[in-house]
């Protein structure tokens, strides 16, 4: 690991100030991702800025009836928060499935959202792919069983690694971002960016020296939500496909729906066809099946990951059934 | 030769007090509390850290190696080139140079400053590709394949004529690595021309010989120490290149060097289980008797190493033919891995067995009973099939394909295995001191299997004293010679040696105390901390008082393994129950039942632990582990523990172990057999649940989904 | 130790430097093994000089290679 300078910031302004350097500076939260990248020489920053003592570690109510979650809130604390569990059950469900108990006790909400891809070509030094400034995506002709089945126009074919990003997008969360020019708020669904040749070195809209400080969730309203993850191992593993659905109810029928899929695309993948299939329908298993079919109708798997289409379909169906309070298996 | 009960001079006790009971592992508390010091934990004064520079390419030629930048990097104490310009490297991870620096991080940084220029050569990383005549060669001087000799028994034509049904399919298993929790590595310290090496090894004496021969120094100058060890599974019998490099760096830097490999190096360069493929045509008679087996097999042990395995396995095909071809690819070489060859041969045969059973519509347990070798002490399969089926609730098994509605299907499977496990050759030393203390020394090593505990059990049992009265010294070449711990031979080599040595020592003590007790030495027994008359228990003396009679001279005895206390040949059968989610392809194992013997059980707890460990390792083989080489670049994409999947606690099912104690057979090893048949029992259960046959490992959801899809489409299943 | 399932190295034919696990493990014979499968060689070999599966000449270590007039071969 390259030697680096360490700045222990005490407030959000200090973080932003400390990120300004001639070399490379990166914020350090729980370190579950960043330290691994540094040990593997994927990133070799000159300076790292600890944000754990600088950013908000609390979950508070907003005047609008929603919740404001500090970027330095640990995943375990997010999971154990009673308000989160009651108001946003799908977020609570996503939090407990992340990584391992050790990871959940160290990792933060801000770090989870901003973690870098888990693609094995990106994570192994030998492969100089687009994400590392190269001119090739190794997954295209290589081992792509864990790669994207949606949004496969390239140049990169990663799946976005964050489990929290998906329920945040589904619940219509907004992210507060702070930079040298002040702060701004961005809808979660606009925060993550599809790869282009110009933007492939990062996965979201944050500029250098900008940080995420809060996630702001709107009042839940009359919604039913559900979350389902298809996982191979029970722990210490990544989901193969997962879904959060948030259904705004209109009596017994679904008024409008948000269906967001995870582990299937370079961004949390909002499925308009599934949402359309749900609107106006009664909430039952048949509707769930139809929406699941619709959700994968536009899938474009790669050479080795067609099986994920079936998994994504199952995740959508079962997330809707959970929202309906039905047994999933 | 007899393996009989009380035929030899040395025998096991008829009514043991410790042997075959459940004794807690002696070093358990030290391990749990973190006091146990593994090679990784050894820190010597002035110690520095070694790091190896390795080839990133699967096949290349070194054009130049420039050490200058590394030599002047911060903290660097030594740099060596391990290869010369012009040398060919044959796999990713092939060592080319090494550095030593004052911290581990600096050693890693400096290693990256060694400038190696390469001429990449065409590589081959897939078995099927390597077998193509037009494929690139794994080596500029070698062929990609080596055909084996054809093995033939009986008459194939008659065999197939007698068959009412024939199954013809291709079966396969994949490459997995050993994934020892403690990686390979060494701490080397020189004192003049004497070397002390702390090594994570399965053989301290064997390693000492390796160091001496590779370094060209007398073996008397080498001491190897392994007090605690985090697993080897067949991959740790020699110093290896990293051990020799570590010793050379230590000499060069004139300082002790620690060189432990990291997880990536571990996957790339410390061995693996070869892949196995077989195209098989097999016949079964209308009565459910196997008639014929015609198999063409191949597999890869990596760069230039073999890949053979037993096939067909265990069941009796009277007419059979088989030819095996070794295939070489640009990947790290295989090493012995827990029952070398058996898990492969077992899987390939056992999946076929279920397919044949279905053709003749006979229950798989019954079908196996009809075709298993006859019952013998070393061949208990038929008994285990029957008893295991009863215990497991096999009668609740439905025919192939769970008819229950809904996505979750349940199924059961069964498989059988065998292993040799005979030991010999260990030597030991025991001192009985005048103060009553006992020191037992044996140059064996405890891989985490419980060797330290069973040595102590045998000594305490023999001397009739509590275990805490015994000081057990192992894991050091300063103690008497013992074999490397492999082939499930340790318990069967070491236990007799300890029994013999302690019996001899006790007889000397008997001779000393006989006059005082007033009983002939031959009529004395040691029991419960006393020495007493065998028939007249009122004549006795406490152990401590007996030892006082030694005056100033301890009893000091050397002894060695003798025939009659150990045996050969174990058998086992395993049952599994799984659920398969047919909408995701995900398999979960509900329970495993392992029926197993190992002759005389020394410690029931550690023997059961061996079975648990073996079963869990095999669950990993069945569902999770997979060494994945990128099909384009030939580089490994998952050299870690993240995408190289391993079961966690919550993936491990209920495992029931039924050990069959056979004291009359003497001690037989148990390390390897329980890991052989689990994967096939699981795959057969998946087949029973879904009706879809998966003929290759691992049972990753994508294969399960594809097999179900194919079966729905009416494909061959 | 000679073992049904491990390789046969012949003194005088094979190099003195060739090694395999069976040479370092004190295992006893199991003659009945032959009733349950035919002989096979699953053995991994290494060279005592180099402590790896390639000899000093960079070529693989195997009984069929480590004999005769291979330059590094010791008899
Ligand atoms: C085996 C395994 C399984 C896993 N499974 C899952 C899973 O199922 N789901 C899942 O979501 N994750 C999973 N993870 C990943 C883990 O959850 C993330 O690494 C962790 O959440 C990152 O959070 P952190 O606080 O430790 O971030 P850090 O490592 O500290 O930071 C991560 C990145 O974000 C940047 N950063 C941190 N804070 C901020 C901020 N406030 N503003 C801007 N940038 C910031 C850092 O510079 C860094 O680049 C898994 C990891 C492993 C090893
Ligand atoms: S590689 Fe050479 S030195 Fe080594 S065993 Fe083979 S022939 Fe002998």
PDB file of N, CA and C in Angstrom, chain B residues 82-83 90-91 94-95 141-142 146 151 206 209-210 213-214 237-241 244 304 308 310 312 314 316 320 328 333-334 342 373 378 420 422-424 484 486-487 489 493 569, chain C residues 1 3 5 19 21-22 24-46 48-54 58-62 64-65:
ATOM      1  N   UNK B  82      14.960 -14.643  -9.060  1.00  0.00           N
ATOM      2  CA  UNK B  82      14.751 -16.085  -8.936  1.00  0.00           C
ATOM      3  C   UNK B  82      14.797 -16.736 -10.309  1.00  0.00           C
ATOM      4  N   UNK B  83      14.590 -15.920 -11.322  1.00  0.00           N
ATOM      5  CA  UNK B  83      14.622 -16.417 -12.698  1.00  0.00           C
ATOM      6  C   UNK B  83      15.628 -15.616 -13.497  1.00  0.00           C
ATOM      7  N   UNK B  90       5.144 -20.530 -16.733  1.00  0.00           N
ATOM      8  CA  UNK B  90       4.076 -21.377 -17.271  1.00  0.00           C
ATOM      9  C   UNK B  90       2.716 -21.144 -16.659  1.00  0.00           C
ATOM     10  N   UNK B  91       2.644 -20.232 -15.698  1.00  0.00           N
ATOM     11  CA  UNK B  91       1.325 -19.945 -15.105  1.00  0.00           C
ATOM     12  C   UNK B  91       1.368 -18.611 -14.391  1.00  0.00           C
ATOM     13  N   UNK B  94       3.751 -17.725 -11.227  1.00  0.00           N
ATOM     14  CA  UNK B  94       5.068 -18.359 -11.296  1.00  0.00           C
ATOM     15  C   UNK B  94       6.085 -17.373 -10.703  1.00  0.00           C
ATOM     16  N   UNK B  95       6.882 -17.776  -9.694  1.00  0.00           N
ATOM     17  CA  UNK B  95       7.789 -16.820  -9.042  1.00  0.00           C
ATOM     18  C   UNK B  95       8.962 -16.390  -9.931  1.00  0.00           C
ATOM     19  N   UNK B 141       8.249 -26.413 -25.076  1.00  0.00           N
ATOM     20  CA  UNK B 141       8.951 -27.682 -25.318  1.00  0.00           C
ATOM     21  C   UNK B 141       8.077 -28.904 -25.083  1.00  0.00           C
ATOM     22  N   UNK B 142       6.835 -28.725 -24.662  1.00  0.00           N
ATOM     23  CA  UNK B 142       6.028 -29.866 -24.232  1.00  0.00           C
ATOM     24  C   UNK B 142       4.699 -29.935 -24.983  1.00  0.00           C
ATOM     25  N   UNK B 146      -1.067 -36.041 -22.502  1.00  0.00           N
ATOM     26  CA  UNK B 146      -0.273 -37.261 -22.336  1.00  0.00           C
ATOM     27  C   UNK B 146      -1.246 -38.415 -22.145  1.00  0.00           C
ATOM     28  N   UNK B 151      -6.824 -49.548 -19.654  1.00  0.00           N
ATOM     29  CA  UNK B 151      -7.016 -50.585 -18.638  1.00  0.00           C
ATOM     30  C   UNK B 151      -8.266 -51.361 -18.980  1.00  0.00           C
ATOM     31  N   UNK B 206      10.175 -33.789   7.326  1.00  0.00           N
ATOM     32  CA  UNK B 206      10.219 -33.820   5.865  1.00  0.00           C
ATOM     33  C   UNK B 206      10.659 -32.457   5.321  1.00  0.00           C
ATOM     34  N   UNK B 209      14.388 -31.927   5.732  1.00  0.00           N
ATOM     35  CA  UNK B 209      15.125 -32.580   4.657  1.00  0.00           C
ATOM     36  C   UNK B 209      15.081 -31.727   3.384  1.00  0.00           C
ATOM     37  N   UNK B 210      13.923 -31.172   3.102  1.00  0.00           N
ATOM     38  CA  UNK B 210      13.766 -30.327   1.917  1.00  0.00           C
ATOM     39  C   UNK B 210      14.664 -29.099   1.965  1.00  0.00           C
ATOM     40  N   UNK B 213      18.395 -30.228   1.507  1.00  0.00           N
ATOM     41  CA  UNK B 213      18.770 -30.642   0.164  1.00  0.00           C
ATOM     42  C   UNK B 213      18.733 -29.488  -0.831  1.00  0.00           C
ATOM     43  N   UNK B 214      17.759 -28.620  -0.693  1.00  0.00           N
ATOM     44  CA  UNK B 214      17.667 -27.514  -1.649  1.00  0.00           C
ATOM     45  C   UNK B 214      18.726 -26.448  -1.382  1.00  0.00           C
ATOM     46  N   UNK B 237       3.787 -30.240   2.229  1.00  0.00           N
ATOM     47  CA  UNK B 237       4.754 -31.263   2.619  1.00  0.00           C
ATOM     48  C   UNK B 237       6.202 -30.820   2.443  1.00  0.00           C
ATOM     49  N   UNK B 238       6.427 -29.682   1.832  1.00  0.00           N
ATOM     50  CA  UNK B 238       7.793 -29.290   1.501  1.00  0.00           C
ATOM     51  C   UNK B 238       7.964 -27.801   1.787  1.00  0.00           C
ATOM     52  N   UNK B 239       9.198 -27.341   1.872  1.00  0.00           N
ATOM     53  CA  UNK B 239       9.396 -25.893   2.061  1.00  0.00           C
ATOM     54  C   UNK B 239       8.807 -25.096   0.902  1.00  0.00           C
ATOM     55  N   UNK B 240       8.764 -25.707  -0.284  1.00  0.00           N
ATOM     56  CA  UNK B 240       8.292 -25.025  -1.488  1.00  0.00           C
ATOM     57  C   UNK B 240       9.237 -23.894  -1.870  1.00  0.00           C
ATOM     58  N   UNK B 241       8.961 -23.279  -2.998  1.00  0.00           N
ATOM     59  CA  UNK B 241       9.825 -22.181  -3.431  1.00  0.00           C
ATOM     60  C   UNK B 241       9.808 -21.055  -2.411  1.00  0.00           C
ATOM     61  N   UNK B 244      12.324 -21.738   0.420  1.00  0.00           N
ATOM     62  CA  UNK B 244      13.725 -21.611   0.020  1.00  0.00           C
ATOM     63  C   UNK B 244      14.066 -20.132  -0.206  1.00  0.00           C
ATOM     64  N   UNK B 304       1.767 -29.103 -16.614  1.00  0.00           N
ATOM     65  CA  UNK B 304       2.660 -30.258 -16.661  1.00  0.00           C
ATOM     66  C   UNK B 304       2.418 -31.308 -15.603  1.00  0.00           C
ATOM     67  N   UNK B 308      -4.936 -38.033 -12.810  1.00  0.00           N
ATOM     68  CA  UNK B 308      -5.698 -39.283 -12.825  1.00  0.00           C
ATOM     69  C   UNK B 308      -6.496 -39.488 -11.538  1.00  0.00           C
ATOM     70  N   UNK B 310      -9.468 -42.675  -9.614  1.00  0.00           N
ATOM     71  CA  UNK B 310     -10.020 -44.022  -9.741  1.00  0.00           C
ATOM     72  C   UNK B 310     -11.380 -43.999 -10.436  1.00  0.00           C
ATOM     73  N   UNK B 312     -14.068 -46.936 -12.813  1.00  0.00           N
ATOM     74  CA  UNK B 312     -15.193 -46.656 -11.917  1.00  0.00           C
ATOM     75  C   UNK B 312     -14.779 -46.840 -10.461  1.00  0.00           C
ATOM     76  N   UNK B 314     -15.524 -48.016  -6.688  1.00  0.00           N
ATOM     77  CA  UNK B 314     -16.146 -48.839  -5.651  1.00  0.00           C
ATOM     78  C   UNK B 314     -17.105 -49.917  -6.174  1.00  0.00           C
ATOM     79  N   UNK B 316     -19.059 -52.698  -8.534  1.00  0.00           N
ATOM     80  CA  UNK B 316     -18.433 -53.795  -9.248  1.00  0.00           C
ATOM     81  C   UNK B 316     -18.957 -53.931 -10.675  1.00  0.00           C
ATOM     82  N   UNK B 320     -15.037 -54.011 -17.928  1.00  0.00           N
ATOM     83  CA  UNK B 320     -14.788 -52.566 -17.969  1.00  0.00           C
ATOM     84  C   UNK B 320     -13.527 -52.229 -18.754  1.00  0.00           C
ATOM     85  N   UNK B 328      -2.623 -30.689 -20.043  1.00  0.00           N
ATOM     86  CA  UNK B 328      -1.856 -29.631 -19.375  1.00  0.00           C
ATOM     87  C   UNK B 328      -2.334 -28.258 -19.849  1.00  0.00           C
ATOM     88  N   UNK B 333       0.140 -25.811 -10.641  1.00  0.00           N
ATOM     89  CA  UNK B 333       0.100 -27.269 -10.615  1.00  0.00           C
ATOM     90  C   UNK B 333      -0.756 -27.798  -9.473  1.00  0.00           C
ATOM     91  N   UNK B 334      -1.302 -28.974  -9.707  1.00  0.00           N
ATOM     92  CA  UNK B 334      -2.057 -29.653  -8.654  1.00  0.00           C
ATOM     93  C   UNK B 334      -1.122 -30.086  -7.537  1.00  0.00           C
ATOM     94  N   UNK B 342     -10.159 -39.396  -5.267  1.00  0.00           N
ATOM     95  CA  UNK B 342     -11.405 -40.055  -4.859  1.00  0.00           C
ATOM     96  C   UNK B 342     -12.667 -39.214  -5.043  1.00  0.00           C
ATOM     97  N   UNK B 373     -19.379 -54.177  -3.138  1.00  0.00           N
ATOM     98  CA  UNK B 373     -18.569 -55.335  -2.752  1.00  0.00           C
ATOM     99  C   UNK B 373     -19.157 -55.975  -1.492  1.00  0.00           C
ATOM    100  N   UNK B 378     -13.336 -54.228   6.255  1.00  0.00           N
ATOM    101  CA  UNK B 378     -12.939 -53.001   5.559  1.00  0.00           C
ATOM    102  C   UNK B 378     -13.977 -52.595   4.512  1.00  0.00           C
ATOM    103  N   UNK B 420      -7.716 -45.939   2.489  1.00  0.00           N
ATOM    104  CA  UNK B 420      -6.778 -46.884   3.119  1.00  0.00           C
ATOM    105  C   UNK B 420      -6.494 -46.533   4.568  1.00  0.00           C
ATOM    106  N   UNK B 422      -3.766 -46.563   6.438  1.00  0.00           N
ATOM    107  CA  UNK B 422      -2.886 -47.363   7.287  1.00  0.00           C
ATOM    108  C   UNK B 422      -1.603 -46.605   7.579  1.00  0.00           C
ATOM    109  N   UNK B 423      -1.125 -46.683   8.817  1.00  0.00           N
ATOM    110  CA  UNK B 423       0.103 -45.974   9.185  1.00  0.00           C
ATOM    111  C   UNK B 423       1.206 -46.936   9.545  1.00  0.00           C
ATOM    112  N   UNK B 424       2.373 -46.381   9.763  1.00  0.00           N
ATOM    113  CA  UNK B 424       3.532 -47.135  10.253  1.00  0.00           C
ATOM    114  C   UNK B 424       4.626 -46.120  10.552  1.00  0.00           C
ATOM    115  N   UNK B 484       5.192 -37.459   7.672  1.00  0.00           N
ATOM    116  CA  UNK B 484       4.369 -36.310   7.344  1.00  0.00           C
ATOM    117  C   UNK B 484       2.910 -36.676   7.558  1.00  0.00           C
ATOM    118  N   UNK B 486      -0.275 -37.001   6.208  1.00  0.00           N
ATOM    119  CA  UNK B 486      -1.019 -37.055   4.953  1.00  0.00           C
ATOM    120  C   UNK B 486      -1.499 -38.467   4.749  1.00  0.00           C
ATOM    121  N   UNK B 487      -2.421 -38.631   3.831  1.00  0.00           N
ATOM    122  CA  UNK B 487      -2.933 -39.967   3.556  1.00  0.00           C
ATOM    123  C   UNK B 487      -3.697 -40.555   4.726  1.00  0.00           C
ATOM    124  N   UNK B 489      -2.732 -40.972   7.698  1.00  0.00           N
ATOM    125  CA  UNK B 489      -1.866 -41.975   8.313  1.00  0.00           C
ATOM    126  C   UNK B 489      -1.400 -41.594   9.714  1.00  0.00           C
ATOM    127  N   UNK B 493      -0.152 -44.035  12.680  1.00  0.00           N
ATOM    128  CA  UNK B 493       1.305 -44.147  12.827  1.00  0.00           C
ATOM    129  C   UNK B 493       1.728 -43.781  14.244  1.00  0.00           C
ATOM    130  N   UNK B 569      -7.932 -49.667   5.756  1.00  0.00           N
ATOM    131  CA  UNK B 569      -9.182 -49.804   5.011  1.00  0.00           C
ATOM    132  C   UNK B 569     -10.397 -49.355   5.786  1.00  0.00           C
TER     133      UNK B 569
ATOM    134  N   UNK C   1       6.955 -44.985   0.168  1.00  0.00           N
ATOM    135  CA  UNK C   1       6.189 -46.219   0.390  1.00  0.00           C
ATOM    136  C   UNK C   1       5.423 -46.574  -0.858  1.00  0.00           C
ATOM    137  N   UNK C   3       2.547 -48.006  -2.958  1.00  0.00           N
ATOM    138  CA  UNK C   3       1.133 -47.945  -2.665  1.00  0.00           C
ATOM    139  C   UNK C   3       0.448 -48.184  -3.983  1.00  0.00           C
ATOM    140  N   UNK C   5      -2.052 -46.923  -5.272  1.00  0.00           N
ATOM    141  CA  UNK C   5      -2.542 -45.755  -5.971  1.00  0.00           C
ATOM    142  C   UNK C   5      -1.506 -44.658  -6.100  1.00  0.00           C
ATOM    143  N   UNK C  19      10.417 -36.197  -5.955  1.00  0.00           N
ATOM    144  CA  UNK C  19       9.705 -36.373  -4.686  1.00  0.00           C
ATOM    145  C   UNK C  19       8.198 -36.405  -4.920  1.00  0.00           C
ATOM    146  N   UNK C  21       4.393 -36.956  -2.269  1.00  0.00           N
ATOM    147  CA  UNK C  21       3.876 -37.032  -0.901  1.00  0.00           C
ATOM    148  C   UNK C  21       4.104 -38.393  -0.274  1.00  0.00           C
ATOM    149  N   UNK C  22       3.848 -39.441  -1.082  1.00  0.00           N
ATOM    150  CA  UNK C  22       3.971 -40.797  -0.560  1.00  0.00           C
ATOM    151  C   UNK C  22       5.339 -41.085   0.033  1.00  0.00           C
ATOM    152  N   UNK C  24       6.996 -39.088   1.824  1.00  0.00           N
ATOM    153  CA  UNK C  24       7.128 -38.376   3.095  1.00  0.00           C
ATOM    154  C   UNK C  24       6.085 -38.788   4.118  1.00  0.00           C
ATOM    155  N   UNK C  25       5.205 -39.676   3.696  1.00  0.00           N
ATOM    156  CA  UNK C  25       4.146 -40.110   4.586  1.00  0.00           C
ATOM    157  C   UNK C  25       4.408 -41.570   4.920  1.00  0.00           C
ATOM    158  N   UNK C  26       4.387 -41.926   6.193  1.00  0.00           N
ATOM    159  CA  UNK C  26       4.642 -43.316   6.555  1.00  0.00           C
ATOM    160  C   UNK C  26       3.322 -44.075   6.525  1.00  0.00           C
ATOM    161  N   UNK C  27       2.942 -44.477   5.307  1.00  0.00           N
ATOM    162  CA  UNK C  27       1.647 -45.156   5.187  1.00  0.00           C
ATOM    163  C   UNK C  27       1.860 -46.657   5.061  1.00  0.00           C
ATOM    164  N   UNK C  28       0.886 -47.399   5.528  1.00  0.00           N
ATOM    165  CA  UNK C  28       0.934 -48.859   5.431  1.00  0.00           C
ATOM    166  C   UNK C  28       0.226 -49.323   4.176  1.00  0.00           C
ATOM    167  N   UNK C  29       0.456 -50.569   3.781  1.00  0.00           N
ATOM    168  CA  UNK C  29      -0.182 -51.077   2.565  1.00  0.00           C
ATOM    169  C   UNK C  29      -1.669 -51.354   2.780  1.00  0.00           C
ATOM    170  N   UNK C  30      -2.429 -51.322   1.695  1.00  0.00           N
ATOM    171  CA  UNK C  30      -3.845 -51.665   1.752  1.00  0.00           C
ATOM    172  C   UNK C  30      -4.171 -52.519   0.532  1.00  0.00           C
ATOM    173  N   UNK C  31      -3.774 -53.785   0.571  1.00  0.00           N
ATOM    174  CA  UNK C  31      -3.861 -54.630  -0.628  1.00  0.00           C
ATOM    175  C   UNK C  31      -5.281 -54.782  -1.161  1.00  0.00           C
ATOM    176  N   UNK C  32      -6.283 -54.799  -0.272  1.00  0.00           N
ATOM    177  CA  UNK C  32      -7.665 -55.015  -0.729  1.00  0.00           C
ATOM    178  C   UNK C  32      -8.174 -53.883  -1.616  1.00  0.00           C
ATOM    179  N   UNK C  33      -7.462 -52.744  -1.598  1.00  0.00           N
ATOM    180  CA  UNK C  33      -7.875 -51.582  -2.379  1.00  0.00           C
ATOM    181  C   UNK C  33      -8.192 -51.967  -3.825  1.00  0.00           C
ATOM    182  N   UNK C  34      -7.424 -52.908  -4.329  1.00  0.00           N
ATOM    183  CA  UNK C  34      -7.558 -53.289  -5.732  1.00  0.00           C
ATOM    184  C   UNK C  34      -8.924 -53.899  -6.053  1.00  0.00           C
ATOM    185  N   UNK C  35      -9.660 -54.301  -5.016  1.00  0.00           N
ATOM    186  CA  UNK C  35     -11.011 -54.821  -5.264  1.00  0.00           C
ATOM    187  C   UNK C  35     -12.001 -53.723  -5.606  1.00  0.00           C
ATOM    188  N   UNK C  36     -11.641 -52.478  -5.373  1.00  0.00           N
ATOM    189  CA  UNK C  36     -12.636 -51.415  -5.456  1.00  0.00           C
ATOM    190  C   UNK C  36     -12.407 -50.452  -6.617  1.00  0.00           C
ATOM    191  N   UNK C  37     -11.262 -50.546  -7.234  1.00  0.00           N
ATOM    192  CA  UNK C  37     -10.977 -49.788  -8.455  1.00  0.00           C
ATOM    193  C   UNK C  37      -9.649 -50.251  -9.027  1.00  0.00           C
ATOM    194  N   UNK C  38      -9.390 -49.845 -10.229  1.00  0.00           N
ATOM    195  CA  UNK C  38      -8.139 -50.222 -10.874  1.00  0.00           C
ATOM    196  C   UNK C  38      -7.047 -49.202 -10.521  1.00  0.00           C
ATOM    197  N   UNK C  39      -5.785 -49.576 -10.665  1.00  0.00           N
ATOM    198  CA  UNK C  39      -4.704 -48.648 -10.306  1.00  0.00           C
ATOM    199  C   UNK C  39      -4.778 -47.327 -11.092  1.00  0.00           C
ATOM    200  N   UNK C  40      -4.355 -46.274 -10.466  1.00  0.00           N
ATOM    201  CA  UNK C  40      -4.317 -44.952 -11.123  1.00  0.00           C
ATOM    202  C   UNK C  40      -3.207 -44.174 -10.444  1.00  0.00           C
ATOM    203  N   UNK C  41      -2.699 -43.143 -11.082  1.00  0.00           N
ATOM    204  CA  UNK C  41      -1.658 -42.329 -10.475  1.00  0.00           C
ATOM    205  C   UNK C  41      -2.133 -40.885 -10.359  1.00  0.00           C
ATOM    206  N   UNK C  42      -2.512 -40.511  -9.153  1.00  0.00           N
ATOM    207  CA  UNK C  42      -3.012 -39.148  -8.914  1.00  0.00           C
ATOM    208  C   UNK C  42      -1.909 -38.244  -8.375  1.00  0.00           C
ATOM    209  N   UNK C  43      -0.686 -38.730  -8.422  1.00  0.00           N
ATOM    210  CA  UNK C  43       0.390 -38.104  -7.668  1.00  0.00           C
ATOM    211  C   UNK C  43       0.864 -36.758  -8.222  1.00  0.00           C
ATOM    212  N   UNK C  44       1.169 -35.856  -7.312  1.00  0.00           N
ATOM    213  CA  UNK C  44       1.850 -34.604  -7.660  1.00  0.00           C
ATOM    214  C   UNK C  44       3.331 -34.778  -7.318  1.00  0.00           C
ATOM    215  N   UNK C  45       4.185 -34.388  -8.226  1.00  0.00           N
ATOM    216  CA  UNK C  45       5.631 -34.562  -8.032  1.00  0.00           C
ATOM    217  C   UNK C  45       6.330 -33.221  -7.900  1.00  0.00           C
ATOM    218  N   UNK C  46       7.445 -33.238  -7.197  1.00  0.00           N
ATOM    219  CA  UNK C  46       8.288 -32.049  -7.207  1.00  0.00           C
ATOM    220  C   UNK C  46       9.752 -32.453  -7.167  1.00  0.00           C
ATOM    221  N   UNK C  48      13.492 -31.961  -5.527  1.00  0.00           N
ATOM    222  CA  UNK C  48      14.044 -31.549  -4.246  1.00  0.00           C
ATOM    223  C   UNK C  48      15.008 -30.366  -4.403  1.00  0.00           C
ATOM    224  N   UNK C  49      15.606 -30.252  -5.566  1.00  0.00           N
ATOM    225  CA  UNK C  49      16.519 -29.136  -5.861  1.00  0.00           C
ATOM    226  C   UNK C  49      15.785 -27.809  -5.855  1.00  0.00           C
ATOM    227  N   UNK C  50      14.668 -27.789  -6.559  1.00  0.00           N
ATOM    228  CA  UNK C  50      13.953 -26.531  -6.774  1.00  0.00           C
ATOM    229  C   UNK C  50      12.801 -26.356  -5.802  1.00  0.00           C
ATOM    230  N   UNK C  51      12.375 -27.435  -5.162  1.00  0.00           N
ATOM    231  CA  UNK C  51      11.221 -27.417  -4.266  1.00  0.00           C
ATOM    232  C   UNK C  51       9.950 -26.994  -4.988  1.00  0.00           C
ATOM    233  N   UNK C  52       9.851 -27.347  -6.268  1.00  0.00           N
ATOM    234  CA  UNK C  52       8.621 -27.097  -6.990  1.00  0.00           C
ATOM    235  C   UNK C  52       8.477 -28.133  -8.101  1.00  0.00           C
ATOM    236  N   UNK C  53       7.362 -28.066  -8.809  1.00  0.00           N
ATOM    237  CA  UNK C  53       7.071 -29.086  -9.812  1.00  0.00           C
ATOM    238  C   UNK C  53       7.769 -28.876 -11.137  1.00  0.00           C
ATOM    239  N   UNK C  54       8.791 -28.041 -11.149  1.00  0.00           N
ATOM    240  CA  UNK C  54       9.626 -27.837 -12.329  1.00  0.00           C
ATOM    241  C   UNK C  54      11.077 -28.047 -11.912  1.00  0.00           C
ATOM    242  N   UNK C  58      13.669 -26.003 -15.790  1.00  0.00           N
ATOM    243  CA  UNK C  58      12.391 -25.355 -16.094  1.00  0.00           C
ATOM    244  C   UNK C  58      11.356 -26.293 -16.686  1.00  0.00           C
ATOM    245  N   UNK C  59      11.689 -27.560 -16.798  1.00  0.00           N
ATOM    246  CA  UNK C  59      10.728 -28.517 -17.360  1.00  0.00           C
ATOM    247  C   UNK C  59      10.002 -29.249 -16.228  1.00  0.00           C
ATOM    248  N   UNK C  60       8.814 -29.779 -16.514  1.00  0.00           N
ATOM    249  CA  UNK C  60       8.017 -30.373 -15.437  1.00  0.00           C
ATOM    250  C   UNK C  60       8.676 -31.604 -14.809  1.00  0.00           C
ATOM    251  N   UNK C  61       8.302 -31.844 -13.571  1.00  0.00           N
ATOM    252  CA  UNK C  61       8.799 -32.991 -12.827  1.00  0.00           C
ATOM    253  C   UNK C  61       7.730 -34.080 -12.859  1.00  0.00           C
ATOM    254  N   UNK C  62       8.080 -35.197 -13.509  1.00  0.00           N
ATOM    255  CA  UNK C  62       7.162 -36.340 -13.585  1.00  0.00           C
ATOM    256  C   UNK C  62       8.014 -37.576 -13.828  1.00  0.00           C
ATOM    257  N   UNK C  64       7.834 -39.817 -16.008  1.00  0.00           N
ATOM    258  CA  UNK C  64       8.178 -40.045 -17.418  1.00  0.00           C
ATOM    259  C   UNK C  64       9.199 -39.042 -17.929  1.00  0.00           C
ATOM    260  N   UNK C  65       9.419 -37.967 -17.191  1.00  0.00           N
ATOM    261  CA  UNK C  65      10.395 -36.966 -17.630  1.00  0.00           C
ATOM    262  C   UNK C  65      11.690 -37.039 -16.826  1.00  0.00           C
TER     263      UNK C  65
END
